[in-house]
Short mmCIF file of C-alpha atoms in Angstrom, two decimals:
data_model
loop_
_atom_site.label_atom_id
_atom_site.label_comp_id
_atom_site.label_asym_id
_atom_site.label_seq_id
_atom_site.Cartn_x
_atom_site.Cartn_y
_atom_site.Cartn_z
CA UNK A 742 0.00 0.00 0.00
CA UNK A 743 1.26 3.59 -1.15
CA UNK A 744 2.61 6.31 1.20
CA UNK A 745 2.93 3.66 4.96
CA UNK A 746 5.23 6.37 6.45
CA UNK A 747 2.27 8.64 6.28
CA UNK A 748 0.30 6.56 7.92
CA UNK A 749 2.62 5.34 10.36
CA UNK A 750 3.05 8.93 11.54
CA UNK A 751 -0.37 9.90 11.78
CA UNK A 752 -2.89 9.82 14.60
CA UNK A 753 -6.39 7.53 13.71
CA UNK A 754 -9.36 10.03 13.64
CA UNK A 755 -11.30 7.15 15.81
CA UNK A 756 -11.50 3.88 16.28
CA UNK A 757 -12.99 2.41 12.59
CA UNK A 758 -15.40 0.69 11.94
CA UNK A 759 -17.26 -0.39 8.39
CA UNK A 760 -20.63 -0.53 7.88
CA UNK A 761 -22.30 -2.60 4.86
CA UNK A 762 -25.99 -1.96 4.07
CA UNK A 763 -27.19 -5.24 2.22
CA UNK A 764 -26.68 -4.54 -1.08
CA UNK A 765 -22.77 -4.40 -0.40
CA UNK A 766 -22.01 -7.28 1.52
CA UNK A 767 -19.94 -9.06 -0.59
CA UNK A 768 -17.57 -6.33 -1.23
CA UNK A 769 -17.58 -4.75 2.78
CA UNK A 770 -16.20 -8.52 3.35
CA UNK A 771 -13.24 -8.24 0.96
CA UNK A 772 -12.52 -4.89 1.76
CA UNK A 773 -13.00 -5.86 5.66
CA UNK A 774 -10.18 -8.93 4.99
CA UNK A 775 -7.39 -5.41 3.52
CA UNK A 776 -8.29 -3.49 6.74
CA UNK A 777 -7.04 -6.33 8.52
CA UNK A 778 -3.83 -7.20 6.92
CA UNK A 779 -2.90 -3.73 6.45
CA UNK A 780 -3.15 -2.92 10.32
CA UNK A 781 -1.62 -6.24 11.17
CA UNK A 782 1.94 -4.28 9.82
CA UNK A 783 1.21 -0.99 11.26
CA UNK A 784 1.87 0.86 13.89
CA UNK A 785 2.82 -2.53 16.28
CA UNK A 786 5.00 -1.17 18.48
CA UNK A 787 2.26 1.28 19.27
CA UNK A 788 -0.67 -0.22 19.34
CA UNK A 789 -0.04 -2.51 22.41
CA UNK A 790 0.03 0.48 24.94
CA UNK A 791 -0.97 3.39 23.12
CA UNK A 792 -4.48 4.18 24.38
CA UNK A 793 -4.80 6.54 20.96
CA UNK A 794 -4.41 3.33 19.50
CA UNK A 795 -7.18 1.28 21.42
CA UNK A 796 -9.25 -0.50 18.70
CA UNK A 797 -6.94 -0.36 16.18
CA UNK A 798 -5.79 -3.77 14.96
CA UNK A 799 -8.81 -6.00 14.90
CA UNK A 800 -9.86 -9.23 13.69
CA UNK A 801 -12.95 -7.53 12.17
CA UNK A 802 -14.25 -4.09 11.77
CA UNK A 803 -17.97 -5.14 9.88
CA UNK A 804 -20.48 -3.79 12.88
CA UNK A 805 -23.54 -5.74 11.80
CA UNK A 806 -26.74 -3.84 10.75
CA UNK A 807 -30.33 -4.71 9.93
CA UNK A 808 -32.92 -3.12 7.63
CA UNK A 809 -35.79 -5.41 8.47
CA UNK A 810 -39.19 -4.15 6.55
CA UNK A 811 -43.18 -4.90 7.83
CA UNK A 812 -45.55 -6.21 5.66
CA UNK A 813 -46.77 -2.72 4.13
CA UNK A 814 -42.97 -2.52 2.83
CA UNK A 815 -41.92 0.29 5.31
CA UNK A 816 -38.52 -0.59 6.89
CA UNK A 817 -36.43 0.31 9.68
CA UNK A 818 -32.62 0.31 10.41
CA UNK A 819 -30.98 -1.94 13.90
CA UNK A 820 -27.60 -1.85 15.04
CA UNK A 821 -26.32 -5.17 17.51
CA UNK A 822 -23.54 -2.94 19.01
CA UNK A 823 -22.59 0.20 19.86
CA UNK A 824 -20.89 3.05 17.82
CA UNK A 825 -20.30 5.67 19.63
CA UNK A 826 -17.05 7.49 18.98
CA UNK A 827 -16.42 5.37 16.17
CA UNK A 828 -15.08 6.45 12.46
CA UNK A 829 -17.98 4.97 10.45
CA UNK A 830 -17.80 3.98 6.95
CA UNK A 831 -21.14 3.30 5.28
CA UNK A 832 -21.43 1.37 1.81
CA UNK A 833 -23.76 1.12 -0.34
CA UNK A 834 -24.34 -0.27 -4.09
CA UNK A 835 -27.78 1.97 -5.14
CA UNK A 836 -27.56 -0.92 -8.01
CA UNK A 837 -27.83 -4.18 -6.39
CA UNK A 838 -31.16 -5.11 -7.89
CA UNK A 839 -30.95 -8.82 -6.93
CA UNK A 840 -32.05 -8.14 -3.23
CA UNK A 841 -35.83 -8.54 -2.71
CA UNK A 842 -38.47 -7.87 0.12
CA UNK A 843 -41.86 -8.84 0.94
CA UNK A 844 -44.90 -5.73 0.50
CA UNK A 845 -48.29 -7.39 0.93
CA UNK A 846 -47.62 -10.62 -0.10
CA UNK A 847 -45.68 -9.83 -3.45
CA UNK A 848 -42.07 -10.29 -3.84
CA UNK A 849 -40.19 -6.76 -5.00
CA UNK A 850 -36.88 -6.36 -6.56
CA UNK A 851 -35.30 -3.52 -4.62
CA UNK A 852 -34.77 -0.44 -6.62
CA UNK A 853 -31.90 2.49 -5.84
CA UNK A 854 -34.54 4.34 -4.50
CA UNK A 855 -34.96 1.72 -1.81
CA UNK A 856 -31.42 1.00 -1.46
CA UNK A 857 -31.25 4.99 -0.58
CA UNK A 858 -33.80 5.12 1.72
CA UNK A 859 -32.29 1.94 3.64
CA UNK A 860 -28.75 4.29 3.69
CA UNK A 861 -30.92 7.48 5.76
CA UNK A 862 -32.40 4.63 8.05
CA UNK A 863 -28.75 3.86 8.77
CA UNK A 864 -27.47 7.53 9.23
CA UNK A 865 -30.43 8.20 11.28
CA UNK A 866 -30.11 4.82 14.04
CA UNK A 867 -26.85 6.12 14.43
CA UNK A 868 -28.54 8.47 16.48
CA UNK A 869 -25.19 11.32 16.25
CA UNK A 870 -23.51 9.20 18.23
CA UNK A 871 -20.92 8.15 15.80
CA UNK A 872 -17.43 10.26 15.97
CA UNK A 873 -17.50 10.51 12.08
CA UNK A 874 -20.08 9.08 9.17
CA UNK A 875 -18.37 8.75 6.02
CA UNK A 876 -20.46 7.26 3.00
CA UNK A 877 -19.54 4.97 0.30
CA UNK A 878 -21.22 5.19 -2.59
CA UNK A 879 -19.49 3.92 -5.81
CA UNK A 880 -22.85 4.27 -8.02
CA UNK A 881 -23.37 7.63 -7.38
CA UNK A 882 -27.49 7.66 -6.95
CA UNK A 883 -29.13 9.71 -9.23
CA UNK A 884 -25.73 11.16 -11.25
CA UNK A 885 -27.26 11.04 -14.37
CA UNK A 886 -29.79 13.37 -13.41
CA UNK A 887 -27.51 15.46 -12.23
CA UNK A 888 -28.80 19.07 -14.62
CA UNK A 889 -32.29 20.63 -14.65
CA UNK A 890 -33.17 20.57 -18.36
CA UNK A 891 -37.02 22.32 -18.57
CA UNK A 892 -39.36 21.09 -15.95
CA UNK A 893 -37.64 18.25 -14.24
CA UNK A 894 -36.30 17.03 -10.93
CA UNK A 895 -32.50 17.63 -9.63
CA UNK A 896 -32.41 14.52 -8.01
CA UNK A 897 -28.86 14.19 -7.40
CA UNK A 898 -27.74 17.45 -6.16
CA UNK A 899 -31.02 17.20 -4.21
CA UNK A 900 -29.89 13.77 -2.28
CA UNK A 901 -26.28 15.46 -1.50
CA UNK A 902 -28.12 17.85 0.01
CA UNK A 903 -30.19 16.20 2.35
CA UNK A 904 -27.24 13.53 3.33
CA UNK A 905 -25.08 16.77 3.90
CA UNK A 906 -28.21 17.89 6.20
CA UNK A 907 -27.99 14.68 8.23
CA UNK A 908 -24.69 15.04 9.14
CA UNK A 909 -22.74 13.69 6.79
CA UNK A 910 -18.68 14.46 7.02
CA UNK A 911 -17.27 12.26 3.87
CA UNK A 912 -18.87 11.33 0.44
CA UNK A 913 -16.85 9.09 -1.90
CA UNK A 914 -18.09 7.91 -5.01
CA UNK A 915 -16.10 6.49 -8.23
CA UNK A 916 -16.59 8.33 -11.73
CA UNK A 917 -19.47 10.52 -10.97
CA UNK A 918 -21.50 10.81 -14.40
CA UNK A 919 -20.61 14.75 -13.91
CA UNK A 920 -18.64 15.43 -10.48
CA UNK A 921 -19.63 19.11 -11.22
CA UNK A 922 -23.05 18.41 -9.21
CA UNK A 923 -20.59 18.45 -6.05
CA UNK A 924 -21.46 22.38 -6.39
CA UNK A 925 -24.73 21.21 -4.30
CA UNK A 926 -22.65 20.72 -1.74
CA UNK A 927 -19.78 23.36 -1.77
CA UNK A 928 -18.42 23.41 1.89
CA UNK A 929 -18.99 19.26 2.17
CA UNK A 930 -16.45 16.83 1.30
CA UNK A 931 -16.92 15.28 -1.66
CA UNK A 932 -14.84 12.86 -3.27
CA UNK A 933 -14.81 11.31 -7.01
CA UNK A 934 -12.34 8.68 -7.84
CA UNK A 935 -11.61 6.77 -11.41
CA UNK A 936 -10.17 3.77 -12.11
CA UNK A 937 -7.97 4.07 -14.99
CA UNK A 938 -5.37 2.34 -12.93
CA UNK A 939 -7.46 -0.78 -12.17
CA UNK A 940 -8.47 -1.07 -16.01
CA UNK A 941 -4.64 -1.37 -17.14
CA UNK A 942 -3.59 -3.22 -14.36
CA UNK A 943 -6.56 -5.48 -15.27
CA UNK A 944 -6.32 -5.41 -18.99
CA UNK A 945 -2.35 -6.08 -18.88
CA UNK A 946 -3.02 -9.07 -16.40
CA UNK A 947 -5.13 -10.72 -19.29
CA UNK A 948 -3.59 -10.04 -21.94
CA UNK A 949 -0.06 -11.20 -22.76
CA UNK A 950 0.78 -9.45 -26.02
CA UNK A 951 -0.61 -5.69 -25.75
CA UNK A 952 2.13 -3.33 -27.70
CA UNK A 953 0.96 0.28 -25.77
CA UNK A 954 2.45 2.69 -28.13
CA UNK A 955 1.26 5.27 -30.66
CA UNK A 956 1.48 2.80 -33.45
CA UNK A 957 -0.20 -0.39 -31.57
CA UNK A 958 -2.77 1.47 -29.44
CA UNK A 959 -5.87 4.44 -29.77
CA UNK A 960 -8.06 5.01 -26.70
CA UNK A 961 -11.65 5.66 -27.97
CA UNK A 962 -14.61 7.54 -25.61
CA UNK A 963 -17.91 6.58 -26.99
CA UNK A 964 -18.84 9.70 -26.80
CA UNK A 965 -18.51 13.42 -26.14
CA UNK A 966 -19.11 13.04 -21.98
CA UNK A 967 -16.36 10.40 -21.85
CA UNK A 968 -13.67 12.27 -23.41
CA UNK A 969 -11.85 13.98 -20.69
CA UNK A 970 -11.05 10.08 -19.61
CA UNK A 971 -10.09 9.02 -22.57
CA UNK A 972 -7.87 11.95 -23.02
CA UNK A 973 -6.08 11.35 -19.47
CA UNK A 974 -5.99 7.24 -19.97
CA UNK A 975 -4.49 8.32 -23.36
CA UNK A 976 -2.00 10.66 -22.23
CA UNK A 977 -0.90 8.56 -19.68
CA UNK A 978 -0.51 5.72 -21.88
CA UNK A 979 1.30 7.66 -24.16
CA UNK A 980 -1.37 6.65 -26.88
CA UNK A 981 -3.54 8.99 -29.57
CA UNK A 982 -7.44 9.33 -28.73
CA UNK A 983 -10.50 9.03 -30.75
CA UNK A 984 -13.95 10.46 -29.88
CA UNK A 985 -17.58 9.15 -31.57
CA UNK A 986 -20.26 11.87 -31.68
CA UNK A 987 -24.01 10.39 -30.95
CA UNK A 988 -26.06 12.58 -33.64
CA UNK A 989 -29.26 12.16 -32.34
CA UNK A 990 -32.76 13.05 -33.73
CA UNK A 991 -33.58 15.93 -31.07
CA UNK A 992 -37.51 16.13 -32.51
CA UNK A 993 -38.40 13.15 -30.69
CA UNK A 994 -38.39 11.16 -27.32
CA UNK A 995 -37.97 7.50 -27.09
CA UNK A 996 -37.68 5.98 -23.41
CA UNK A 997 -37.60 9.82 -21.75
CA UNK A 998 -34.35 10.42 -24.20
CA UNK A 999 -33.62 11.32 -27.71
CA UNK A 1000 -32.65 8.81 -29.79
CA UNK A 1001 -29.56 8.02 -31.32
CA UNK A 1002 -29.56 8.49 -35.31
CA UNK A 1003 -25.82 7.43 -35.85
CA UNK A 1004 -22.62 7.20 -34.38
CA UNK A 1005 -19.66 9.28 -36.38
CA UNK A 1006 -15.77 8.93 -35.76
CA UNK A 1007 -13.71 11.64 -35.19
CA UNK A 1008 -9.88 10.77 -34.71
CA UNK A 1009 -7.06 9.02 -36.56
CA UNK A 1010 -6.98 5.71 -38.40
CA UNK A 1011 -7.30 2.87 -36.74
CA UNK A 1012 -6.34 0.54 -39.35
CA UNK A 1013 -4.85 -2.78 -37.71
CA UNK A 1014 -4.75 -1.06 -34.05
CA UNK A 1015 -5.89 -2.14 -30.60
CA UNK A 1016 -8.69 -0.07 -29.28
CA UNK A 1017 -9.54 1.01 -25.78
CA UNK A 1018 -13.39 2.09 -25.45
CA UNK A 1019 -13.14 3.84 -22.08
CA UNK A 1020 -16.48 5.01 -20.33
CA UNK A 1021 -17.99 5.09 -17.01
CA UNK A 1022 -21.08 3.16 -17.32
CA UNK A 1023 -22.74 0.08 -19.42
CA UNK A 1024 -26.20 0.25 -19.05
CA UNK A 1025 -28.23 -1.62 -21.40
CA UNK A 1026 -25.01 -1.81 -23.68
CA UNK A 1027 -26.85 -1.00 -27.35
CA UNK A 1028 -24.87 2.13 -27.81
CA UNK A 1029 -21.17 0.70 -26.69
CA UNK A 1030 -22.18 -2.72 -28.54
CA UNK A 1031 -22.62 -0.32 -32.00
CA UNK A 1032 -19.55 1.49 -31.35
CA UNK A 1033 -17.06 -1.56 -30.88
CA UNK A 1034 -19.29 -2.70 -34.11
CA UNK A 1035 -18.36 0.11 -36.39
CA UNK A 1036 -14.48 0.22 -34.89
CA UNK A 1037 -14.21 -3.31 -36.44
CA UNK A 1038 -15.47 -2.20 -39.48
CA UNK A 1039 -12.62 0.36 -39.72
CA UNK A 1040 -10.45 -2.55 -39.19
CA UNK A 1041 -9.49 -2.33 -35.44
CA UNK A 1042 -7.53 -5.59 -34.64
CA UNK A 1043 -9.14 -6.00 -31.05
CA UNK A 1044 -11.45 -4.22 -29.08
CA UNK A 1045 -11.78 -3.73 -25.53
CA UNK A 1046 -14.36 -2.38 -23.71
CA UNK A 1047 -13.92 -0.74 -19.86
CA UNK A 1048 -16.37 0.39 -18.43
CA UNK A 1049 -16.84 1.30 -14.47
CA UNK A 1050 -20.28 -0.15 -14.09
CA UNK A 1051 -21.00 -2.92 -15.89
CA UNK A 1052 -25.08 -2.62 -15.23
CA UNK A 1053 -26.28 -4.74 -17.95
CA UNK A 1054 -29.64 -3.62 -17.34
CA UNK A 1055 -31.17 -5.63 -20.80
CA UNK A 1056 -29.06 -9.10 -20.11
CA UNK A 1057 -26.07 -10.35 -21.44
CA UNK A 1058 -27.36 -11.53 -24.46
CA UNK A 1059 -27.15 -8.48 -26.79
CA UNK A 1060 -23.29 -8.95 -25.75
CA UNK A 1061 -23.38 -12.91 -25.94
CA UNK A 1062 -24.30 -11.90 -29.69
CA UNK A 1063 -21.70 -9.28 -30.07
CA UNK A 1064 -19.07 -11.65 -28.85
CA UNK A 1065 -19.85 -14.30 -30.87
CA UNK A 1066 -19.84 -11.58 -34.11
CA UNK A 1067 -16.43 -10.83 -33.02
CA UNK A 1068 -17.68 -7.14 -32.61
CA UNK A 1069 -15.66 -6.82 -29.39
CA UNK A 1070 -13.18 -9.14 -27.79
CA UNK A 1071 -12.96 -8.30 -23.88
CA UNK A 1072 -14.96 -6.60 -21.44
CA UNK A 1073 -13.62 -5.00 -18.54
CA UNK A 1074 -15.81 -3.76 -15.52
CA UNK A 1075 -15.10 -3.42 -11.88
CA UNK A 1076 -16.85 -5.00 -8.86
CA UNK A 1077 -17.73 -1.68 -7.81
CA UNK A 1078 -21.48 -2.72 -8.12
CA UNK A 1079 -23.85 -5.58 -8.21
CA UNK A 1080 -22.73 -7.81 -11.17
CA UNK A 1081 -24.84 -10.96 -12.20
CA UNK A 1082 -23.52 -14.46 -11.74
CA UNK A 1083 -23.48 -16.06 -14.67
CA UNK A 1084 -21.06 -12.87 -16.42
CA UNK A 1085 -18.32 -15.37 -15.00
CA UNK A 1086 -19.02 -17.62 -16.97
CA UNK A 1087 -18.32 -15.06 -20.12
CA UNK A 1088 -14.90 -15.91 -22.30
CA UNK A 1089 -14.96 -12.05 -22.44
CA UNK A 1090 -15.43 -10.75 -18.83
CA UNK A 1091 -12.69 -9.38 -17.02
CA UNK A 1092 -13.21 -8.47 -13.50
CA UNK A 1093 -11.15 -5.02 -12.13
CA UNK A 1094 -10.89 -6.24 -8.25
CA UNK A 1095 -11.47 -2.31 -6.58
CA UNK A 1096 -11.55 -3.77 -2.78
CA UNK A 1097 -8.36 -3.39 -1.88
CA UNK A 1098 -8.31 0.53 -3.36
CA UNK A 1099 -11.20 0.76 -1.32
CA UNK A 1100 -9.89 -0.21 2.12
CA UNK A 1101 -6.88 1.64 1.33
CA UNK A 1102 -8.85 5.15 1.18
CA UNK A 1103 -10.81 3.96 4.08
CA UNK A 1104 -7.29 3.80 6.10
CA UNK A 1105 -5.79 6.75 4.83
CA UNK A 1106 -9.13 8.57 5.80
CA UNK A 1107 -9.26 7.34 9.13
CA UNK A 1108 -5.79 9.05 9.05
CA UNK A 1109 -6.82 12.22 8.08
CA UNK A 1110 -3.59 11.78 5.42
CA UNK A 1111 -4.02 12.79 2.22
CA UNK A 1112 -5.42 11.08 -0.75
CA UNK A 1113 -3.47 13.45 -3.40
CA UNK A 1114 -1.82 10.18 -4.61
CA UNK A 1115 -5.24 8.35 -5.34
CA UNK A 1116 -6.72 10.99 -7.16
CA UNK A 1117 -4.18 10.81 -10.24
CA UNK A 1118 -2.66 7.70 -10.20
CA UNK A 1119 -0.43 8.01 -12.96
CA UNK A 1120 3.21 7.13 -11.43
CA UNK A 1121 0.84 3.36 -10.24
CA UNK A 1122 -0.38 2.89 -14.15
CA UNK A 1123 3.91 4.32 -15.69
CA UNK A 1124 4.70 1.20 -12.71
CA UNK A 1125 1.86 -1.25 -14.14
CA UNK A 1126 3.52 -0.64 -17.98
CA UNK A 1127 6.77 -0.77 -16.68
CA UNK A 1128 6.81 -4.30 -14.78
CA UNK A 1129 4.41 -5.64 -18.14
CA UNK A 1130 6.76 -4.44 -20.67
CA UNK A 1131 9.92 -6.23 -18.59
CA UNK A 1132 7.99 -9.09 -18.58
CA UNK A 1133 7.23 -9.38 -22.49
CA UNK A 1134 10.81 -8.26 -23.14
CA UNK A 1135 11.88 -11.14 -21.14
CA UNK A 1136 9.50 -13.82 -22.33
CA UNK A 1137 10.37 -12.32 -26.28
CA UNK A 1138 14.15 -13.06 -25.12
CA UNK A 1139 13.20 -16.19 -24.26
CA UNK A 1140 11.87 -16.75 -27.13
#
């Protein structure tokens, strides 16, 4: 983990402790499993009679928590043990649509607007007796309606508000669909991490015989909101970038959204490179699905998709289809939110593991040290190409 002697130097906020709502179980478990190893190597000749210290190394820092629900559907949040004066880190996944409840006698799917409601029940049994309440929400709930366009809601900025409002100190969240709606919040903390570095480190891991140069390489953003990642993932890399434009047909409204007409290239040829689609969300996966499609009919060699959230809201079939067209040849996603089983199965699925990146902000928070390193990893992804491209060189040698 980056930057120990900070931490080794610094004073813990509180005693920490890591809350999982439901929906985020699975990943508050792995990231629970980091806390521990980290602490195991820091700070031991401390911790022992230190009374800063008390709390610090644990076996286990989940505190259990209920949401149980009545039969109308209305719910309410339990904690088994105490927190007061602890460091709390809540997570969340607003996506995790595979959890269900009972509401008078039907079975519901639980949608992000219950898996919000459950995270204010939490906040609010904690009663403002925690030290600290940090939130963790990598699907950032509502982003996408993050601008008032006519006569709509401002849902997003509107649910910063009111968790700023119930005492909220920390929000993180991972490639907000437009981090400018943190203006909702100006004097609040709010935090927006990408994961460029766990794509490459990912991508590399998978692939054995990735040239990432100029001549071998293009990063691609599907469109014009994704560019600004592309461009830093490109520069980075030391690769050119492409953009497609979505020219859609603005005098109608399919689905509460104007359909998309046609996709057009603008960039370099691509003739016989490896291309990079870089974006932060898959949703139901048409539009990324009909860019890889075209990018192989400009003769890309390979394309690989990376995409934050791999929601898949339609199934995997369009992409089973896709696949088997040879329209794209890997997909990359993190675990950053709910992701069905049987995408495991997938020849093309590759899974960006984001736990440990997670505990380490959570223990670098409860430092109060400072994430400056996190936010632009670039010196991690110049160290991910540099150990790859010693190992080709060495395996070409051998050769």
């Amino acid at each position: 983990m980056p930057n120990l002697r900070e931490l080794e130097n610094a004073m813990p906020v509180a005693p920490l402790k890591l809350i999982a709502l439901p929906s985020a179980e699975k990943m508050a478990r792995r990231i629970n499993n980091h806390l521990v190893e980290f602490r195991k190597s820091i700070h031991n000749d401390k911790v022992k009679n230190d009374p800063a210290f008390q709390g610090y190394s644990e076996k286990d820092y989940l505190v259990p928590v209920a949401a149980p629900r009545f039969g109308t559907g209305e719910a309410k949040a339990i904690f088994s043990e105490s927190i007061r004066g602890k460091d709390l880190f809540l997570l969340v996944d607003v996506c995790n649509h595979s959890i269900t409840y009972k509401m008078n006698g039907y079975v519901n799917h639980m949608s992000p607007d219950d898996h919000y409601q459950d995270l204010k029940r939490v906040i609010a049994a904690c009663n403002g007796k925690a030290h600290r309440i940090n939130v963790i929400m990598p699907f950032l709930y509502e982003g996408r309606q993050h601008k008032r366009n006519g006569r709509e809601s401002l849902d997003c900025a509107y649910a910063l508000r009111e968790l700023s409002a119930m005492g909220i100190s920390n929000f993180i969240t991972f490639d907000a669909h437009d981090p400018r709606v943190q203006n909702a919040i100006p004097l609040s903390d709010f935090d927006n991490f990408t994961t460029p570095y766990n794509f490459i480190k990912a991508l590399l891991n998978a692939e054995d015989d990735l040239i990432v140069d100029k001549d071998h390489l293009i990063v691609i953003s599907p469109d014009e909101g994704a560019l600004d990642r592309a461009i830093y993932f490109a520069t980075v890399l030391g690769v050119d970038t492409g953009m497609f434009y979505k020219r859609r047909d603005y005098s109608t409204i399919v689905g509460g959204k104007n359909p998309i007409v046609a996709h057009e290239f603008l960039g370099d040829n691509i003739d016989g490179k490896d291309i990079v689609i870089i974006d932060d969300m898959i949703s139901s996966g048409g539009s990324m699905i009909d860019t890889a499609k075209q990018l192989k009919k400009m003769n890309a060699r390979r394309v690989f998709i990376c995409c934050t959230f791999g929601l898949f809201t339609d199934g995997l079939k369009a992409f089973d289809e896709a696949y088997e067209q040879g329209y794209f040849d890997k997909v990359v996603t993190t675990d950053l939110t709910w992701l069905p089983p049987e995408i495991y199965t997938r020849p093309y699925f590759i899974e960006a593991d984001m736990s440990k990146f997670i505990a380490s902000l959570i223990d670098f928070m409860n430092h109060d040290v400072s994430l400056a390193n996190t936010m632009a990893p670039t010196e991690k992804i110049h160290g991910v190409l540099d150990a790859y491209n010693s190992r080709r060189n060495v395996e070409i040698n051998m050769d």
